[in-house]
Coordinates of C-alpha atoms in Angstrom, one line a residue:
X20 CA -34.5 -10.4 -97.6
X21 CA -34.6 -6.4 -96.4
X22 CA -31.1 -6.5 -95.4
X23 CA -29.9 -8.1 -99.3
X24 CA -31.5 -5.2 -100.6
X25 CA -30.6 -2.8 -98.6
X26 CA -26.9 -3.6 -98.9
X27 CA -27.2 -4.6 -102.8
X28 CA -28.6 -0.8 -102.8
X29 CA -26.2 0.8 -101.2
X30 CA -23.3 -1.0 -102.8
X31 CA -24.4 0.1 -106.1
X32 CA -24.9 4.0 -105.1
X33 CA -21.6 3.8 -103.8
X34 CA -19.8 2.4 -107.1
X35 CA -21.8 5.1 -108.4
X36 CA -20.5 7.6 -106.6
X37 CA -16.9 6.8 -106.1
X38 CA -16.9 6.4 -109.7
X39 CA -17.9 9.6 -110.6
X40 CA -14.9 11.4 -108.4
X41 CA -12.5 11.7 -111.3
X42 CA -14.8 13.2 -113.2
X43 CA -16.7 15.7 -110.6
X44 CA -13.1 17.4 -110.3
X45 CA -13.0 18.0 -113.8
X46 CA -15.5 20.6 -113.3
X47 CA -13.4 22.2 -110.2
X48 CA -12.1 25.1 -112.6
X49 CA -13.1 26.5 -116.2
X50 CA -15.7 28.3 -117.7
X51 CA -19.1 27.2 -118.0
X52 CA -22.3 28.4 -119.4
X53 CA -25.6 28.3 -118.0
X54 CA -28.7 28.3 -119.9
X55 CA -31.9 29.9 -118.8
X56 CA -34.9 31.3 -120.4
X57 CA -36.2 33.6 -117.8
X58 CA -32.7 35.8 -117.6
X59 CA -30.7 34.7 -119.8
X60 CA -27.3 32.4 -120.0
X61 CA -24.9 33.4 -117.9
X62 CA -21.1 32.3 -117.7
X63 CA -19.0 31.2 -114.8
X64 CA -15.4 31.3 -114.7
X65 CA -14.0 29.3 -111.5
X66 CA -10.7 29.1 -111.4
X67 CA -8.8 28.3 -107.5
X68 CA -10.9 29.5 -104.9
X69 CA -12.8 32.4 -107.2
X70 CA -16.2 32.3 -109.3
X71 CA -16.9 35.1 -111.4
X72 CA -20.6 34.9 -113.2
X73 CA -21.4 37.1 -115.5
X74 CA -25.0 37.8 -116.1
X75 CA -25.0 38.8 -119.6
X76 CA -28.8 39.5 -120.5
X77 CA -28.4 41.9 -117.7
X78 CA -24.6 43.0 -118.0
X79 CA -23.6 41.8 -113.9
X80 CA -20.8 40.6 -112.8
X81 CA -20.6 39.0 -109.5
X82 CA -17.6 37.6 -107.8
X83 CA -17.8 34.6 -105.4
X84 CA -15.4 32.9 -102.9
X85 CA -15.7 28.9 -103.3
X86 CA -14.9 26.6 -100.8
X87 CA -15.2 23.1 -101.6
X88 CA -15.9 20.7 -98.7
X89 CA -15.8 17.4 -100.6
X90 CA -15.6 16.5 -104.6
X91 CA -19.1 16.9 -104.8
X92 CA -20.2 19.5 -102.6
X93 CA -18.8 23.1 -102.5
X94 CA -20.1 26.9 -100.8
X95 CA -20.2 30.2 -102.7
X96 CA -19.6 33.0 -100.5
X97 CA -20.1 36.6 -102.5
X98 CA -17.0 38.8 -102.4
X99 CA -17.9 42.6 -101.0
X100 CA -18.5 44.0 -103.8
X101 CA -20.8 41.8 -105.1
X102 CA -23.0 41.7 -102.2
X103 CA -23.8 45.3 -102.9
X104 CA -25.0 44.0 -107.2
X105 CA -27.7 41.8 -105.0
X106 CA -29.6 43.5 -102.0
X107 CA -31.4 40.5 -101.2
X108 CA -28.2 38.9 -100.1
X109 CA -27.6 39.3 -96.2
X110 CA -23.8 40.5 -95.7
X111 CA -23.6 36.6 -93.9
X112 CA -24.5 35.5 -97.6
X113 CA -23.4 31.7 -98.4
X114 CA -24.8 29.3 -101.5
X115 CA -24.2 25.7 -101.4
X116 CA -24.3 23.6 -104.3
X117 CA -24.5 19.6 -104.9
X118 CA -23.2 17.8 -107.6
X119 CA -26.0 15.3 -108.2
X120 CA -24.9 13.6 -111.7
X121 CA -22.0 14.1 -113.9
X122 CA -22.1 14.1 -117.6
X123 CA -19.5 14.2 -120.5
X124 CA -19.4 17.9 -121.0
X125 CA -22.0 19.0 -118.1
X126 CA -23.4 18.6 -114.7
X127 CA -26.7 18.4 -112.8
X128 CA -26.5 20.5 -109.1
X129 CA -29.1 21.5 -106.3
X130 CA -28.4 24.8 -105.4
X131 CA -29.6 26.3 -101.8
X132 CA -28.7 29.0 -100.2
X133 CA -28.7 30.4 -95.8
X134 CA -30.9 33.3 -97.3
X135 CA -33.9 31.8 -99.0
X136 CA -35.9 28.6 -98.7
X137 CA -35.9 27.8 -102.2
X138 CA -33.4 25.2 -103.9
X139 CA -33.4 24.5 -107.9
X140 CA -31.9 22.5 -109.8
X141 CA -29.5 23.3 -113.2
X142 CA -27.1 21.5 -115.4
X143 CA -24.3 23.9 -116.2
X144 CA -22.4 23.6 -119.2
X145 CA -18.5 23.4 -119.5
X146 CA -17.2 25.3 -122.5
X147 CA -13.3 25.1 -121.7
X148 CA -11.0 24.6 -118.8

């Protein structure tokens, strides 16, 4: 009886997730908006292999390299200048984030990073492509 359930299981994650591929790489480039009460939205522009966020409560811009290594996964790596905005990041700097669940205009991620122990999660918000 283990094995039905473990293969009825992992049958149905995997519909799950092959069926969300078309629309995880409709959030590959555009601008987005993430809420948050603490610091205010900011706005991310990702557009080939460039993220720019723009931190408005606070008026930052950082730039970021992105490098995705599968439709749902992909790294941030901070250009030079913008390692110098955040003194907490090491020059080695690099931010992975997960696409755990896509919705109609947003998406759910886990965000970690080679620099901190913490990961959070967000939905981000497209606006336009």
């Amino acid at each position: 009886m283990k094995p039905l359930l473990f293969t009825a299981a992992f049958l149905l994650f995997s519909l799950n997730l092959f069926g969300q591929t078309s629309d995880i790489r409709n959030f590959r480039h555009g601008k987005f908006r993430v809420p948050s009460d603490t610091d205010g939205d900011y706005v991310i522009i990702r557009k080939g292999n460039r993220q720019i966020e723009f931190m408005e409560k606070i008026g930052v811009q950082a730039v970021f390299i992105v490098n995705w290594k599968s439709d749902s996964i992909y790294t941030l790596r901070p250009a030079k200048n913008s390692v110098r905005l955040f003194p907490r990041f090491p020059k080695n700097a690099l931010i992975t984030v997960r696409i755990l669940q896509v919705k109609e205009h947003s998406y759910i991620q886990l965000t970690s990073s080679n620099f901190d122990e913490y990961k959070y999660t967000s939905e981000i918000f497209k606006v336009e492509d």
